[in-house]
mmCIF file of C-alpha atoms in Angstrom:
data_model
loop_
_atom_site.group_PDB
_atom_site.id
_atom_site.type_symbol
_atom_site.label_atom_id
_atom_site.label_comp_id
_atom_site.label_asym_id
_atom_site.label_seq_id
_atom_site.Cartn_x
_atom_site.Cartn_y
_atom_site.Cartn_z
ATOM 1 C CA UNK K 244 102.504 86.666 75.037
ATOM 2 C CA UNK K 245 101.816 84.993 71.665
ATOM 3 C CA UNK K 246 101.096 87.283 68.757
ATOM 4 C CA UNK K 247 97.527 86.876 67.462
ATOM 5 C CA UNK K 248 96.482 89.161 64.628
ATOM 6 C CA UNK K 249 99.111 91.672 65.706
ATOM 7 C CA UNK K 250 97.474 92.178 69.122
ATOM 8 C CA UNK K 251 100.700 91.821 71.080
ATOM 9 C CA UNK K 252 102.623 93.946 68.580
ATOM 10 C CA UNK K 253 100.028 96.731 68.754
ATOM 11 C CA UNK K 254 100.014 96.640 72.556
ATOM 12 C CA UNK K 255 103.819 96.912 72.637
ATOM 13 C CA UNK K 256 103.679 99.750 70.105
ATOM 14 C CA UNK K 257 101.219 101.627 72.328
ATOM 15 C CA UNK K 258 103.396 101.102 75.406
ATOM 16 C CA UNK K 259 106.506 102.280 73.546
ATOM 17 C CA UNK K 260 104.712 105.404 72.315
ATOM 18 C CA UNK K 261 103.199 106.119 75.734
ATOM 19 C CA UNK K 262 106.462 106.513 77.647
ATOM 20 C CA UNK K 263 107.690 109.704 75.971
ATOM 21 C CA UNK K 264 104.144 111.090 75.875
ATOM 22 C CA UNK K 265 103.637 110.573 79.612
ATOM 23 C CA UNK K 266 107.109 111.962 80.334
ATOM 24 C CA UNK K 267 106.317 115.062 78.286
ATOM 25 C CA UNK K 268 102.772 115.738 79.553
ATOM 26 C CA UNK K 269 103.103 114.092 83.035
ATOM 27 C CA UNK K 270 100.961 111.326 84.495
ATOM 28 C CA UNK K 271 98.125 113.733 85.271
ATOM 29 C CA UNK K 272 97.941 115.600 81.957
ATOM 30 C CA UNK K 273 98.594 113.089 79.180
ATOM 31 C CA UNK K 274 95.645 112.038 77.048
ATOM 32 C CA UNK K 275 94.882 108.864 75.164
ATOM 33 C CA UNK K 276 94.671 110.983 72.009
ATOM 34 C CA UNK K 277 98.300 112.034 72.582
ATOM 35 C CA UNK K 278 99.362 108.398 72.910
ATOM 36 C CA UNK K 279 97.357 107.364 69.843
ATOM 37 C CA UNK K 280 98.950 110.132 67.778
ATOM 38 C CA UNK K 281 102.440 109.123 68.929
ATOM 39 C CA UNK K 282 101.736 105.453 68.143
ATOM 40 C CA UNK K 283 100.241 106.315 64.752
ATOM 41 C CA UNK K 284 96.944 104.572 65.508
ATOM 42 C CA UNK K 285 93.336 105.535 66.168
ATOM 43 C CA UNK K 286 92.419 106.342 69.762
ATOM 44 C CA UNK K 287 89.761 103.604 69.679
ATOM 45 C CA UNK K 288 92.538 101.066 69.029
ATOM 46 C CA UNK K 289 94.109 101.893 72.387
ATOM 47 C CA UNK K 290 90.841 100.990 74.108
ATOM 48 C CA UNK K 291 90.996 97.528 72.555
ATOM 49 C CA UNK K 292 94.138 96.964 74.651
ATOM 50 C CA UNK K 293 93.686 99.218 77.697
ATOM 51 C CA UNK K 294 90.524 100.188 79.558
ATOM 52 C CA UNK K 295 91.798 103.713 80.179
ATOM 53 C CA UNK K 296 94.662 105.867 81.408
ATOM 54 C CA UNK K 297 95.131 104.012 84.704
ATOM 55 C CA UNK K 298 95.229 100.647 82.923
ATOM 56 C CA UNK K 299 97.842 102.024 80.506
ATOM 57 C CA UNK K 300 99.932 103.401 83.390
ATOM 58 C CA UNK K 301 99.774 100.068 85.228
ATOM 59 C CA UNK K 302 100.925 98.296 82.050
ATOM 60 C CA UNK K 303 103.825 100.761 81.836
ATOM 61 C CA UNK K 304 104.737 100.080 85.469
ATOM 62 C CA UNK K 305 104.597 96.324 84.889
ATOM 63 C CA UNK K 306 106.811 96.709 81.817
ATOM 64 C CA UNK K 307 109.265 98.673 83.973
ATOM 65 C CA UNK K 308 109.179 95.948 86.645
ATOM 66 C CA UNK K 309 110.035 93.342 83.999
ATOM 67 C CA UNK K 310 112.950 95.431 82.721
ATOM 68 C CA UNK K 311 114.085 96.095 86.276
ATOM 69 C CA UNK K 312 114.013 92.379 87.133
ATOM 70 C CA UNK K 313 116.262 91.635 84.149
ATOM 71 C CA UNK K 314 118.727 94.318 85.308
ATOM 72 C CA UNK K 315 118.809 92.815 88.809
ATOM 73 C CA UNK K 316 119.211 89.173 87.763
ATOM 74 C CA UNK K 317 122.807 88.899 89.070
ATOM 75 C CA UNK K 318 121.820 90.107 92.532
ATOM 76 C CA UNK K 319 118.659 87.994 92.582
ATOM 77 C CA UNK K 320 120.561 84.845 91.576
ATOM 78 C CA UNK K 321 123.362 85.306 94.157
ATOM 79 C CA UNK K 322 123.695 82.948 97.114
ATOM 80 C CA UNK K 323 120.799 83.583 99.553
ATOM 81 C CA UNK K 324 121.708 85.517 102.688
ATOM 82 C CA UNK K 325 120.208 88.317 104.749
ATOM 83 C CA UNK K 326 122.682 90.753 103.166
ATOM 84 C CA UNK K 327 121.559 89.668 99.680
ATOM 85 C CA UNK K 328 117.950 90.418 100.622
ATOM 86 C CA UNK K 329 119.064 93.903 101.670
ATOM 87 C CA UNK K 330 120.884 94.259 98.337
ATOM 88 C CA UNK K 331 117.798 93.186 96.356
ATOM 89 C CA UNK K 332 115.614 95.686 98.219
ATOM 90 C CA UNK K 333 118.110 98.556 97.806
ATOM 91 C CA UNK K 334 118.742 97.767 94.135
ATOM 92 C CA UNK K 335 114.988 97.728 93.472
ATOM 93 C CA UNK K 336 114.800 101.207 95.018
ATOM 94 C CA UNK K 337 117.642 102.438 92.806
ATOM 95 C CA UNK K 338 116.097 100.897 89.678
ATOM 96 C CA UNK K 339 112.706 102.444 90.502
ATOM 97 C CA UNK K 340 114.340 105.872 90.755
ATOM 98 C CA UNK K 341 115.657 105.388 87.212
ATOM 99 C CA UNK K 342 112.120 104.812 85.909
ATOM 100 C CA UNK K 343 111.330 107.745 83.591
ATOM 101 C CA UNK K 344 108.011 108.442 85.324
ATOM 102 C CA UNK K 345 109.446 108.289 88.836
ATOM 103 C CA UNK K 346 109.538 112.028 89.561
ATOM 104 C CA UNK K 347 106.081 112.637 88.129
ATOM 105 C CA UNK K 348 104.620 109.762 90.180
ATOM 106 C CA UNK K 349 105.994 111.202 93.400
ATOM 107 C CA UNK K 350 104.613 114.700 92.951
ATOM 108 C CA UNK K 351 102.719 115.278 96.238
ATOM 109 C CA UNK K 352 99.551 115.947 94.268
ATOM 110 C CA UNK K 353 99.890 112.616 92.422
ATOM 111 C CA UNK K 354 101.515 110.143 94.845
ATOM 112 C CA UNK K 355 98.346 109.204 96.799
ATOM 113 C CA UNK K 356 96.488 108.378 93.573
ATOM 114 C CA UNK K 357 99.494 106.396 92.320
ATOM 115 C CA UNK K 358 99.550 104.416 95.571
ATOM 116 C CA UNK K 359 95.833 103.644 95.282
ATOM 117 C CA UNK K 360 96.224 102.643 91.655
ATOM 118 C CA UNK K 361 99.243 100.390 92.313
ATOM 119 C CA UNK K 362 97.872 98.709 95.428
ATOM 120 C CA UNK K 363 94.464 98.014 93.895
ATOM 121 C CA UNK K 364 95.870 96.454 90.710
ATOM 122 C CA UNK K 365 95.717 92.662 90.507
ATOM 123 C CA UNK K 366 97.935 92.805 87.405
ATOM 124 C CA UNK K 367 100.594 94.789 89.262
ATOM 125 C CA UNK K 368 100.700 92.280 92.091
ATOM 126 C CA UNK K 369 100.713 89.348 89.702
ATOM 127 C CA UNK K 370 103.898 90.883 88.238
ATOM 128 C CA UNK K 371 105.372 91.591 91.690
ATOM 129 C CA UNK K 372 104.520 88.047 92.826
ATOM 130 C CA UNK K 373 106.099 86.571 89.688
ATOM 131 C CA UNK K 374 109.300 88.433 90.531
ATOM 132 C CA UNK K 375 109.371 87.879 94.298
ATOM 133 C CA UNK K 376 107.906 84.380 94.793
ATOM 134 C CA UNK K 377 110.973 82.618 93.311
ATOM 135 C CA UNK K 378 113.229 84.747 95.526
ATOM 136 C CA UNK K 379 111.212 83.945 98.633
ATOM 137 C CA UNK K 380 111.092 80.248 97.696
ATOM 138 C CA UNK K 381 114.905 80.115 97.297
ATOM 139 C CA UNK K 382 115.468 82.001 100.537
ATOM 140 C CA UNK K 383 113.001 79.779 102.399
ATOM 141 C CA UNK K 384 114.619 76.605 101.016
ATOM 142 C CA UNK K 385 118.045 77.887 102.081
ATOM 143 C CA UNK K 386 116.798 78.563 105.630
ATOM 144 C CA UNK K 387 117.248 82.352 105.440
ATOM 145 C CA UNK K 388 113.559 83.329 105.324
ATOM 146 C CA UNK K 389 110.832 82.234 107.738
ATOM 147 C CA UNK K 390 109.061 79.194 106.209
ATOM 148 C CA UNK K 391 105.729 80.370 107.648
ATOM 149 C CA UNK K 392 105.524 83.512 105.518
ATOM 150 C CA UNK K 393 102.469 84.048 103.348
ATOM 151 C CA UNK K 394 104.262 85.029 100.133
ATOM 152 C CA UNK K 395 101.447 87.137 98.657
ATOM 153 C CA UNK K 396 101.106 89.187 101.840
ATOM 154 C CA UNK K 397 104.894 89.450 102.130
ATOM 155 C CA UNK K 398 105.218 90.794 98.571
ATOM 156 C CA UNK K 399 102.494 93.346 99.281
ATOM 157 C CA UNK K 400 104.299 94.434 102.443
ATOM 158 C CA UNK K 401 107.687 94.647 100.645
ATOM 159 C CA UNK K 402 106.055 96.719 97.898
ATOM 160 C CA UNK K 403 104.547 99.041 100.476
ATOM 161 C CA UNK K 404 107.901 99.452 102.215
ATOM 162 C CA UNK K 405 109.624 100.242 98.922
ATOM 163 C CA UNK K 406 106.862 102.697 97.963
ATOM 164 C CA UNK K 407 107.270 104.415 101.317
ATOM 165 C CA UNK K 408 111.047 104.695 100.920
ATOM 166 C CA UNK K 409 110.581 106.074 97.399
ATOM 167 C CA UNK K 410 107.961 108.634 98.362
ATOM 168 C CA UNK K 411 109.754 109.698 101.569
ATOM 169 C CA UNK K 412 113.430 109.331 100.645
ATOM 170 C CA UNK K 413 114.879 111.548 103.370
ATOM 171 C CA UNK K 414 112.489 111.029 106.291
ATOM 172 C CA UNK K 415 114.598 108.337 107.969
ATOM 173 C CA UNK K 416 117.889 109.450 106.467
ATOM 174 C CA UNK K 417 119.236 111.030 103.292
ATOM 175 C CA UNK K 418 122.333 108.774 103.446
ATOM 176 C CA UNK K 419 122.268 105.564 101.363
ATOM 177 C CA UNK K 420 124.346 103.529 103.846
ATOM 178 C CA UNK K 421 122.006 104.422 106.695
ATOM 179 C CA UNK K 422 119.027 103.507 104.519
ATOM 180 C CA UNK K 423 120.570 100.074 104.029
ATOM 181 C CA UNK K 424 120.891 99.762 107.805
ATOM 182 C CA UNK K 425 117.173 100.497 108.247
ATOM 183 C CA UNK K 426 116.325 97.929 105.575
ATOM 184 C CA UNK K 427 118.571 95.317 107.245
ATOM 185 C CA UNK K 428 117.493 95.996 110.837
ATOM 186 C CA UNK K 429 113.756 96.289 110.286
ATOM 187 C CA UNK K 430 112.487 95.115 106.899
ATOM 188 C CA UNK K 431 114.738 92.124 106.226
ATOM 189 C CA UNK K 432 114.858 91.183 109.898
ATOM 190 C CA UNK K 433 111.061 90.752 109.833
ATOM 191 C CA UNK K 434 111.439 88.130 107.070
ATOM 192 C CA UNK K 435 114.225 86.033 108.563
ATOM 193 C CA UNK K 436 113.857 82.512 109.915
ATOM 194 C CA UNK K 437 113.981 82.455 113.688
#
């Protein structure tokens, strides 16, 4: 994003200040005043960049997705195969668990609101699409993934599956290897070319 009158710099400063604030107060109890104080700016300045708490949280999630994508670049760029799709899915789950707000987001009192917020955000899915469309295009071109897939719907479905695994980590199995088997046999299998 180009810097115009410090807009991008201020937005990044707010996001950087928000992480420790949200970690400290949790996603349900942090206030915009807390973030403004931590960023050293007026609360009104935050509202020039974010419409409210949910918008700020979505921006934090998108920032995390961008960082996560950079961490996974080696796996994403590997030769397309069904096993690589499993690896991408599993590594995204692991990276999501490392997100500082992960535990707070999955609190049973918070998770349904987080799901609503994530799945109703156009910005969130623009970021998810930007990450997954190139993967799906490569895997389609290589003959691994079904060429008839609607990419936007597929990314939404993948995101839902990952959210479910994250919010219910032991329902199917508490064992990582078995989780990979479920991903391979059901999720990735649904994407494969026939």
